[in-house]
Short mmCIF file of C-alpha atoms in Angstrom, two decimals:
data_model
loop_
_atom_site.label_atom_id
_atom_site.label_comp_id
_atom_site.label_asym_id
_atom_site.label_seq_id
_atom_site.Cartn_x
_atom_site.Cartn_y
_atom_site.Cartn_z
CA PRO A 1 137.94 113.62 159.08
CA ARG A 2 137.84 116.86 157.06
CA ASN A 3 134.15 117.10 157.93
CA TYR A 4 135.24 117.66 161.55
CA VAL A 5 136.33 121.22 160.71
CA GLU A 6 132.96 122.03 159.13
CA TYR A 7 131.16 120.42 162.03
CA PHE A 8 133.04 122.21 164.81
CA THR A 9 133.21 125.67 163.19
CA ARG A 10 129.51 125.90 162.41
CA ASP A 11 126.59 126.34 164.78
CA TRP A 12 126.13 122.60 165.09
CA TYR A 13 123.42 122.89 167.74
CA SER A 14 121.02 124.74 165.46
CA ARG A 15 121.89 122.63 162.43
CA TYR A 16 121.36 119.46 164.39
CA SER A 17 118.06 120.55 165.88
CA SER A 18 116.70 121.88 162.61
CA GLY A 19 116.83 118.44 161.02
CA ARG A 20 119.85 119.11 158.82
CA HIS A 21 122.02 116.74 160.88
CA ALA A 22 121.90 114.31 157.96
CA SER A 23 124.67 116.34 156.31
CA TYR A 24 126.95 115.13 159.12
CA GLY A 25 125.61 111.63 159.63
CA THR A 26 122.51 109.58 160.25
CA GLN A 27 120.48 109.00 163.38
CA LEU A 28 121.26 105.53 164.67
CA ARG A 29 118.58 105.08 167.28
CA SER A 30 116.10 106.90 169.46
CA VAL A 31 115.11 105.77 172.95
CA THR A 32 112.19 107.20 174.93
CA PHE A 33 112.00 107.11 178.73
CA LYS A 34 108.88 107.85 180.74
CA PRO A 35 110.07 108.98 184.17
CA GLN A 36 108.02 107.87 187.16
CA MET A 37 108.78 110.72 189.56
CA GLU A 38 107.40 113.86 191.11
CA SER A 39 107.61 117.19 189.34
CA GLY A 40 110.78 119.14 190.18
CA LYS A 41 112.80 116.04 191.11
CA GLN A 42 115.85 114.72 189.31
CA GLU A 43 116.23 111.26 187.90
CA VAL A 44 119.40 109.59 186.68
CA ARG A 45 119.17 107.15 183.80
CA THR A 46 121.96 104.92 182.58
CA VAL A 47 121.80 104.18 178.87
CA PRO A 48 124.10 101.44 177.54
CA LEU A 49 125.82 102.94 174.49
CA ASP A 50 126.39 99.56 172.85
CA GLU A 51 122.62 99.27 172.33
CA LEU A 52 122.43 102.70 170.74
CA LEU A 53 125.51 102.36 168.51
CA GLN A 54 124.29 99.18 166.81
CA GLY A 55 127.73 97.61 166.49
CA GLN A 56 129.70 100.71 165.54
CA THR A 57 132.87 100.84 167.60
CA THR A 58 134.48 104.10 166.46
CA GLY A 59 133.31 107.52 165.34
CA LEU A 60 131.97 110.90 166.40
CA PHE A 61 128.50 110.73 167.92
CA VAL A 62 126.01 113.21 169.33
CA ILE A 63 123.95 112.09 172.29
CA GLU A 64 120.88 114.23 172.89
CA GLY A 65 118.37 114.29 175.68
CA LYS A 66 115.20 116.38 175.67
CA THR A 67 112.12 116.76 177.78
CA GLY A 68 108.72 116.15 176.26
CA ASP A 69 107.79 117.98 173.09
CA ASN A 70 109.47 121.25 173.99
CA ASP A 71 112.88 122.46 172.85
CA LYS A 72 114.77 121.94 176.13
CA ARG A 73 117.70 119.81 175.00
CA ASN A 74 121.04 118.70 176.28
CA ARG A 75 123.62 117.42 173.80
CA ARG A 76 127.07 115.93 174.20
CA ARG A 77 129.61 115.00 171.56
CA VAL A 78 131.32 111.65 172.13
CA ILE A 79 134.28 110.36 170.17
CA LEU A 80 134.77 106.60 170.37
CA THR A 81 138.35 105.82 169.38
CA ASN A 82 141.47 103.98 170.45
CA ILE A 83 143.72 106.84 169.28
CA GLY A 84 144.75 109.23 172.04
CA LEU A 85 146.35 112.47 170.87
CA GLY A 86 148.62 115.05 172.45
CA VAL A 87 150.06 118.22 170.94
CA VAL A 88 152.79 120.73 171.62
CA GLN A 89 152.92 123.65 169.22
CA ASP A 90 155.06 126.69 168.62
CA ARG A 91 154.95 129.42 166.00
CA ASP A 92 155.70 127.34 162.93
CA SER A 93 155.52 123.68 163.91
CA ILE A 94 153.41 121.17 165.79
CA LEU A 95 154.59 118.02 167.53
CA VAL A 96 151.82 115.42 167.68
CA TRP A 97 151.97 112.13 169.54
CA ALA A 98 149.50 109.29 169.22
CA LEU A 99 149.06 106.45 171.66
CA SER A 100 146.69 103.57 172.18
CA LEU A 101 144.01 104.36 174.74
CA ALA A 102 143.68 100.63 175.38
CA ASP A 103 147.22 100.05 176.63
CA GLY A 104 149.18 103.34 176.39
CA THR A 105 151.61 102.14 173.74
CA PRO A 106 152.78 104.48 170.94
CA LEU A 107 150.89 104.17 167.64
CA ALA A 108 153.27 103.99 164.69
CA ASP A 109 152.24 104.82 161.10
CA CYS A 110 149.24 106.89 162.19
CA GLN A 111 148.23 109.44 159.51
CA ILE A 112 148.23 112.93 161.08
CA ASP A 113 146.67 115.94 159.30
CA ILE A 114 146.35 119.52 160.51
CA TYR A 115 143.73 122.01 159.30
CA THR A 116 142.88 125.66 159.86
CA ASP A 117 139.37 126.75 160.88
CA LYS A 118 138.69 127.42 157.19
CA ASN A 119 139.44 123.74 156.40
CA LEU A 120 142.77 124.57 154.77
CA PRO A 121 145.21 121.65 155.12
CA ILE A 122 148.49 123.00 156.50
CA GLY A 123 150.51 119.85 157.10
CA SER A 124 150.50 116.10 157.32
CA ALA A 125 152.83 113.32 158.39
CA ARG A 126 152.87 109.75 159.65
CA THR A 127 153.88 108.94 163.20
CA ASP A 128 157.20 107.19 163.73
CA ARG A 129 157.78 104.09 165.88
CA ASN A 130 157.57 106.30 168.99
CA GLY A 131 154.12 107.52 167.97
CA THR A 132 155.32 111.07 167.24
CA ALA A 133 155.15 113.27 164.17
CA LEU A 134 156.66 116.74 163.78
CA ILE A 135 154.81 118.90 161.27
CA THR A 136 156.41 122.19 160.23
CA HIS A 137 153.83 124.42 158.59
CA GLY A 138 155.85 127.63 158.31
CA LYS A 139 154.21 131.04 158.18
CA LEU A 140 150.47 130.86 157.61
CA PRO A 141 148.36 133.41 155.74
CA LYS A 142 147.06 136.30 157.85
CA GLY A 143 144.10 135.26 159.98
CA GLU A 144 144.90 131.56 159.68
CA ALA A 145 146.00 129.37 162.59
CA PRO A 146 146.13 125.63 163.28
CA TYR A 147 142.64 124.61 164.40
CA LEU A 148 142.28 120.84 164.25
CA VAL A 149 144.50 117.76 164.29
CA THR A 150 143.07 114.55 162.87
CA ALA A 151 144.55 111.08 163.16
CA ARG A 152 143.69 107.93 161.22
CA LEU A 153 144.91 104.39 161.67
CA GLY A 154 143.04 101.73 159.73
CA ASP A 155 139.30 102.21 160.29
CA ASP A 156 139.84 104.26 163.46
CA ALA A 157 139.93 108.07 163.53
CA SER A 158 140.40 110.70 166.20
CA MET A 159 140.69 114.45 166.43
CA LEU A 160 141.91 117.19 168.73
CA LEU A 161 140.80 120.82 168.60
CA LEU A 162 143.58 123.40 168.82
CA ASP A 163 141.28 126.35 169.56
CA GLY A 164 142.23 126.42 173.23
CA SER A 165 139.02 124.79 174.46
CA GLY A 166 140.92 121.73 175.70
CA ASP A 167 144.03 123.45 177.02
CA HIS A 168 145.15 122.58 180.52
CA ASN A 169 145.96 125.85 182.26
CA GLN A 170 148.70 125.47 184.88
CA VAL A 171 148.22 128.96 186.37
CA PRO A 172 145.69 127.98 189.10
CA PHE A 173 148.11 125.45 190.56
CA ALA A 174 150.63 126.46 193.21
CA LEU A 175 153.81 125.62 191.35
CA LYS A 176 156.84 126.36 193.49
CA GLY A 177 160.47 126.02 192.71
CA ARG A 178 163.76 127.73 193.21
CA PRO A 179 164.18 131.26 191.91
CA TYR A 180 165.94 132.02 188.64
CA PRO A 181 169.76 132.06 188.80
CA LYS A 182 171.28 135.35 189.96
CA HIS A 183 174.01 135.18 187.33
CA ALA A 184 174.27 133.82 183.83
CA TYR A 185 174.95 130.27 185.06
CA GLU A 186 174.80 128.30 188.28
CA ALA A 187 176.27 124.85 188.59
CA PHE A 188 176.62 122.21 191.25
CA VAL A 189 179.97 120.48 190.74
CA TYR A 190 181.03 117.37 192.60
CA THR A 191 184.16 115.23 192.51
CA GLU A 192 183.72 111.64 191.38
CA ARG A 193 183.58 110.55 195.04
CA GLY A 194 180.98 113.10 196.07
#
């Protein structure tokens, strides 16, 4: 999993296309389609991943499509895993939870590691029976910030970028509620019989 940091912080498109992708992994299979359609039209092809993955059930994969011999390419990263990750972070700690994507149950004893974008390990822990791990990393060196969370359980591995690319922004949603209290406290008090 430490290769994830190198992979995501570098210009992986150019490295992959220049033939140096072997430093990250090997090409499993190549499939060629000859479309039978008019020029300028779109065609949708469904490619069964199980044929391409040759029995591998977990890992980070790059799926690439290109047209003819030119350099027009479209790539997508796909992570096949059963480990779902969620994160809440504040200034000096990160709460990570891991759950099974198959059935939604918490994953206990999952190894969690956190790295900066310079591949510096800043904390690790194992999830408890509730699938959570609290990692306190304290003050980081200037210019460093948590960048990547990795999780491992047996032969399975997963990761979650902390660079903001996967954040769910609540601002566009119309979230309404009551206004803030006018005084220090407001309480609704009832007798035991209502």
